[in-house]
């Protein structure tokens, strides 16, 4: 009989797909993924096609669309709702710039947002005369009530990260989305700290627009990202740029330009062919592991990390309940966090520092030994 237990991946074997882990304890997926071997395969195949077949596949939009479909299958949406962009910043800029905003309108966001989300909002405020309203952080969280209290009849956009990049707080966007829909507010989310770590389909997150760089949980290369847009919203958005892939009009036509009716209206030039080829390989790898298994693995590892840290009287800044976090665990440690990070690196342990706190972030390739080495280094038993 096949049981759920027997279907679980062999995480020790999967760990061998990451050469970085032979030398390093890598607890920094929230910054950048350690490249798996399948990316090397993608690069070699990409170059081989250029050398031997003049790049007929390497530079083919058919190959790009194959990766688009594979990514859509992984994330539980239709391929027509996904556009490839260069990075999270570009995707968020495109999203905000595509929404009609007028002087006196306002956008609601939170104190936990990354510059990638805040700067496009601030630019819109400067150029279009709109107001930015920021919900405060309290006890390591941003509450639904504080966000809803800032909304009024002139609120056009709510921009909230699914998982905060600093302390790792996970927001319940599904609950917020109902309020946004009732008020005709577009909900935008930077989900880079969640995609590839959590198993929730994009359509289940609750956001109308989701943007995510592919170089973290999705294990891809820098310079590759995607923008997801709820299907019924796509044609209401007017991107600020036009190009071969975003427009259906004839190039010599005198009539007004016609945007594509799917998310490709956000793609205005040659994509990152190599990055997308690599993403195709990492998406296949992640599908073979299973997002449900990945989320459970990260859940178990972070549970263990938090419990053992608390047993050593360490201060954990991340909410303790799994429903309020993902793969990030933030620590308030005695001493200078940057000095601690440098000391860890001398022991071949890579964590990060955000807002003056040490941030450890795990993925499915991490082991309990990784966690023990990290805790022994910051709080010897």
XYZ file of C-alpha atoms in Angstrom:
381
model
C 0.000 0.000 0.000
C 1.251 3.477 -0.881
C 1.032 5.807 2.109
C 1.510 9.537 2.508
C 4.639 8.784 4.528
C 6.179 6.785 1.687
C 5.584 9.654 -0.721
C 7.649 12.073 1.331
C 10.807 13.252 -0.450
C 14.244 12.158 0.649
C 15.449 15.557 1.807
C 18.961 14.306 2.575
C 19.278 13.185 -1.034
C 17.746 16.412 -2.363
C 20.319 18.358 -0.366
C 22.994 16.872 -2.626
C 21.558 18.909 -5.505
C 22.996 22.066 -3.906
C 26.819 22.132 -4.095
C 26.928 25.242 -1.877
C 25.760 23.145 1.069
C 28.861 20.974 0.967
C 30.774 23.859 2.530
C 28.239 26.291 3.967
C 25.356 26.321 6.401
C 23.117 28.434 4.214
C 20.283 30.200 6.087
C 19.688 33.062 3.678
C 17.078 31.976 1.118
C 15.286 35.267 1.917
C 18.161 37.020 0.117
C 19.163 34.600 -2.629
C 18.885 30.907 -3.400
C 21.973 28.703 -3.517
C 21.950 27.524 -7.125
C 20.876 23.883 -7.592
C 22.571 21.619 -10.123
C 19.605 21.769 -12.489
C 20.448 25.423 -13.205
C 23.856 24.321 -14.454
C 22.046 21.860 -16.707
C 19.859 24.656 -18.067
C 22.845 26.920 -18.738
C 24.753 24.167 -20.527
C 21.736 23.270 -22.659
C 21.136 26.938 -23.454
C 24.730 27.478 -24.601
C 24.765 24.168 -26.439
C 21.720 25.204 -28.433
C 23.395 28.478 -29.387
C 26.636 26.774 -30.371
C 25.052 23.888 -32.268
C 21.640 25.179 -33.443
C 22.245 28.951 -33.706
C 19.982 29.548 -30.711
C 16.788 28.458 -32.476
C 15.386 27.207 -29.171
C 17.447 29.270 -26.754
C 15.941 32.495 -28.103
C 12.486 31.080 -28.840
C 9.311 32.540 -27.369
C 7.883 29.010 -27.588
C 10.456 27.949 -24.975
C 9.500 30.969 -22.850
C 5.837 30.006 -23.039
C 6.664 26.433 -22.030
C 8.236 27.776 -18.838
C 5.268 30.099 -18.374
C 2.924 27.101 -18.515
C 5.099 25.057 -16.154
C 5.192 27.942 -13.656
C 1.429 28.351 -13.949
C 0.953 24.646 -13.230
C 3.224 24.871 -10.174
C 1.394 27.914 -8.804
C -2.141 26.821 -9.652
C -3.176 29.524 -12.141
C -3.678 29.926 -15.875
C -0.630 30.789 -17.965
C -2.502 33.769 -19.421
C -2.352 35.471 -16.005
C 1.467 35.437 -15.822
C 3.943 37.914 -17.302
C 7.714 37.627 -17.100
C 9.583 40.708 -15.861
C 13.174 41.304 -14.752
C 12.698 41.633 -10.999
C 10.232 42.395 -8.242
C 10.912 46.132 -8.477
C 10.067 46.233 -12.171
C 6.911 44.220 -11.631
C 5.678 46.446 -8.809
C 6.476 49.590 -10.784
C 4.528 48.194 -13.728
C 1.599 47.298 -11.502
C 1.326 50.702 -9.837
C 1.920 52.597 -13.092
C -0.829 50.628 -14.849
C -3.553 51.682 -12.407
C -5.461 54.892 -13.019
C -4.800 57.245 -10.096
C -5.972 60.818 -9.607
C -4.999 63.643 -7.241
C -6.677 63.061 -3.899
C -6.664 59.276 -4.189
C -4.769 57.264 -1.580
C -2.848 54.020 -1.308
C -2.684 51.982 1.915
C 0.444 50.021 2.773
C 2.335 48.897 5.883
C 5.440 49.693 7.906
C 6.841 46.261 7.016
C 7.255 46.857 3.290
C 10.491 46.553 1.323
C 11.815 49.417 -0.794
C 10.760 47.458 -3.889
C 7.145 48.001 -2.838
C 7.408 51.392 -1.151
C 9.385 53.357 -3.752
C 6.890 52.854 -6.630
C 4.129 54.019 -4.288
C 6.119 57.068 -3.205
C 6.891 57.959 -6.817
C 3.198 57.759 -7.671
C 2.481 60.037 -4.708
C 5.004 62.613 -5.907
C 3.928 62.561 -9.549
C 0.156 62.098 -9.258
C -0.681 63.900 -6.035
C -1.933 60.886 -4.137
C -1.534 60.077 -0.446
C 0.356 57.130 1.016
C -1.111 55.790 4.261
C 1.066 53.434 6.308
C -0.392 50.954 8.785
C 1.878 50.619 11.848
C 3.549 47.482 13.127
C 2.517 46.349 16.615
C 4.046 43.406 18.464
C 5.718 42.124 15.316
C 2.526 42.236 13.246
C 0.458 44.510 11.042
C -3.207 44.044 11.837
C -6.105 43.792 9.429
C -7.968 46.330 11.582
C -5.216 48.940 11.249
C -5.137 48.532 7.478
C -8.926 48.637 7.092
C -9.125 51.733 9.302
C -6.968 53.645 6.825
C -9.244 52.923 3.870
C -11.921 55.324 2.691
C -13.835 56.117 -0.503
C -10.670 57.468 -2.166
C -8.534 54.380 -1.515
C -7.559 52.868 -4.864
C -4.747 50.461 -3.955
C -3.663 48.398 -0.959
C -0.060 47.136 -1.184
C 0.902 44.500 1.402
C 3.656 41.872 1.275
C 2.483 38.333 1.906
C 5.545 37.687 4.111
C 7.523 40.581 5.594
C 11.180 40.553 4.566
C 12.397 41.641 8.013
C 10.835 39.661 10.834
C 8.994 37.181 8.582
C 5.418 38.026 9.617
C 2.896 36.417 7.252
C -0.194 38.506 6.552
C -3.621 36.977 5.993
C -4.210 38.505 2.573
C -7.211 36.262 1.921
C -9.098 38.020 4.737
C -8.011 41.456 3.518
C -9.003 40.716 -0.072
C -12.708 40.497 0.807
C -12.637 44.028 2.204
C -10.671 45.281 -0.810
C -13.150 43.744 -3.261
C -16.083 45.288 -1.407
C -14.467 48.721 -1.710
C -13.164 48.240 -5.272
C -9.574 48.503 -4.010
C -6.834 46.731 -5.977
C -4.735 44.536 -3.674
C -1.084 44.243 -4.721
C 1.353 41.907 -2.995
C 5.110 41.465 -3.079
C 5.172 37.717 -2.413
C 8.868 37.031 -2.969
C 9.358 35.661 0.566
C 6.490 33.181 0.146
C 6.470 31.782 -3.387
C 8.260 28.435 -3.556
C 8.078 28.097 0.236
C 4.309 28.014 0.805
C 1.979 25.697 -1.082
C -0.950 28.127 -1.369
C -1.928 28.628 -5.041
C -1.601 32.192 -6.332
C -5.349 32.384 -6.775
C -5.763 31.458 -3.108
C -3.478 34.187 -1.777
C -6.221 36.754 -2.268
C -4.235 39.491 -4.032
C -5.324 40.905 -7.377
C -1.708 41.380 -8.457
C 1.220 39.319 -7.164
C 4.848 40.072 -8.034
C 7.764 37.775 -7.264
C 11.430 37.605 -8.153
C 12.422 34.032 -9.014
C 15.857 34.023 -7.341
C 14.674 33.059 -3.852
C 12.152 30.332 -3.089
C 11.864 29.404 -6.772
C 15.654 28.764 -6.880
C 16.178 30.682 -10.134
C 18.646 33.275 -11.349
C 18.627 37.008 -10.669
C 17.004 39.027 -13.416
C 13.957 36.758 -13.685
C 10.597 37.496 -12.061
C 6.896 37.217 -12.763
C 3.795 39.355 -12.395
C 0.468 37.613 -11.808
C -2.769 39.493 -12.422
C -6.301 38.324 -11.665
C -7.818 37.488 -15.036
C -10.847 39.782 -14.775
C -8.602 42.740 -13.911
C -6.050 42.454 -16.729
C -7.885 44.483 -19.361
C -8.564 47.306 -16.885
C -4.830 47.967 -16.530
C -2.875 50.087 -18.989
C 0.892 49.556 -18.784
C 3.094 52.634 -19.240
C 5.205 50.937 -21.952
C 4.495 49.328 -25.304
C 6.499 46.803 -27.276
C 6.404 43.894 -29.677
C 5.100 41.410 -27.115
C 2.565 43.643 -25.360
C 0.713 45.044 -28.387
C -1.415 43.257 -30.989
C -1.713 46.204 -33.417
C 0.090 46.292 -36.753
C 3.222 48.408 -36.387
C 2.166 50.795 -39.208
C -1.468 51.077 -38.187
C -2.745 54.574 -37.470
C -5.461 53.402 -35.086
C -4.866 53.508 -31.279
C -2.649 50.729 -29.995
C -4.343 47.573 -28.784
C -2.838 45.799 -25.796
C -2.913 42.042 -25.508
C -5.856 40.772 -23.519
C -3.718 38.578 -21.278
C -0.840 39.304 -18.901
C 1.625 39.499 -21.764
C 0.545 43.137 -22.088
C 3.176 43.713 -19.374
C 5.982 42.204 -21.491
C 7.422 44.864 -23.772
C 10.688 43.465 -25.152
C 13.079 40.548 -25.275
C 12.811 38.546 -22.067
C 15.674 37.121 -20.040
C 15.878 33.966 -22.156
C 18.624 32.357 -20.068
C 16.964 33.163 -16.748
C 13.641 31.802 -17.962
C 15.333 28.638 -19.253
C 16.880 28.152 -15.804
C 13.500 28.803 -14.192
C 11.993 26.071 -16.318
C 14.448 23.623 -14.761
C 13.942 24.800 -11.181
C 10.155 24.743 -11.568
C 10.419 21.131 -12.739
C 12.644 20.378 -9.745
C 10.215 21.986 -7.304
C 7.275 20.141 -8.839
C 9.126 16.858 -8.363
C 9.535 17.670 -4.658
C 5.983 19.029 -4.257
C 5.106 22.398 -2.749
C 3.038 20.696 -0.047
C 6.122 18.740 1.055
C 8.279 21.862 0.873
C 5.914 23.855 3.066
C 5.707 21.051 5.623
C 9.501 20.739 5.672
C 9.956 24.474 6.232
C 7.236 24.385 8.872
C 8.999 21.570 10.742
C 12.449 23.150 10.497
C 11.313 26.573 11.679
C 9.306 25.010 14.519
C 12.487 23.282 15.631
C 14.624 26.394 15.226
C 12.239 28.521 17.268
C 11.735 25.933 20.005
C 15.462 25.352 20.453
C 16.170 29.089 20.370
C 13.599 29.739 23.078
C 15.072 26.911 25.168
C 18.339 28.887 25.085
C 16.523 32.059 26.202
C 16.996 33.764 22.841
C 14.554 36.493 21.821
C 12.606 35.543 18.687
C 11.010 38.480 16.858
C 9.008 36.365 14.439
C 5.439 35.375 15.421
C 5.417 31.838 16.802
C 2.277 30.473 15.119
C 2.878 28.941 11.696
C -0.138 30.766 10.227
C 1.725 34.028 10.889
C 5.131 33.122 9.444
C 6.897 31.166 6.719
C 10.620 30.480 6.330
C 12.100 33.537 8.078
C 13.022 33.599 11.763
C 14.417 36.846 13.172
C 16.434 37.135 16.387
C 17.098 40.015 18.764
C 20.570 39.081 19.998
C 22.849 40.865 22.454
C 25.578 42.800 20.677
C 25.929 44.198 17.184
C 24.015 42.149 14.614
C 26.452 42.923 11.798
C 29.385 41.732 13.906
C 27.467 38.549 14.718
C 26.806 37.983 11.021
C 30.504 38.380 10.210
C 31.394 35.987 13.006
C 28.954 33.430 11.613
C 30.490 33.727 8.174
C 33.903 32.928 9.630
C 32.345 29.611 10.677
C 30.887 29.079 7.197
C 27.374 29.958 8.366
C 25.448 32.459 6.261
C 22.550 34.338 7.800
C 21.593 37.973 7.252
C 20.868 41.194 9.111
C 17.678 43.216 8.624
C 16.630 46.233 10.684
C 19.487 45.526 13.100
C 18.419 41.946 13.823
C 19.901 38.608 12.738
C 17.629 36.917 10.191
C 17.813 33.185 9.479
C 15.740 31.879 6.570
C 15.365 28.223 5.703
C 14.257 26.158 2.727
C 13.649 22.450 2.223
C 17.340 21.704 1.627
C 18.303 22.720 5.162
C 18.898 20.118 7.865
C 18.546 19.954 11.635
C 22.328 19.916 11.810
C 22.342 23.312 10.039
C 20.058 24.681 12.721
C 22.147 23.239 15.557
C 25.345 24.729 14.131
C 23.691 28.114 13.785
C 22.314 28.109 17.347
C 25.569 26.826 18.812
C 27.348 29.725 17.138
C 25.016 32.460 18.418
C 24.224 30.917 21.825
C 26.646 28.179 22.882
C 24.905 25.548 25.085
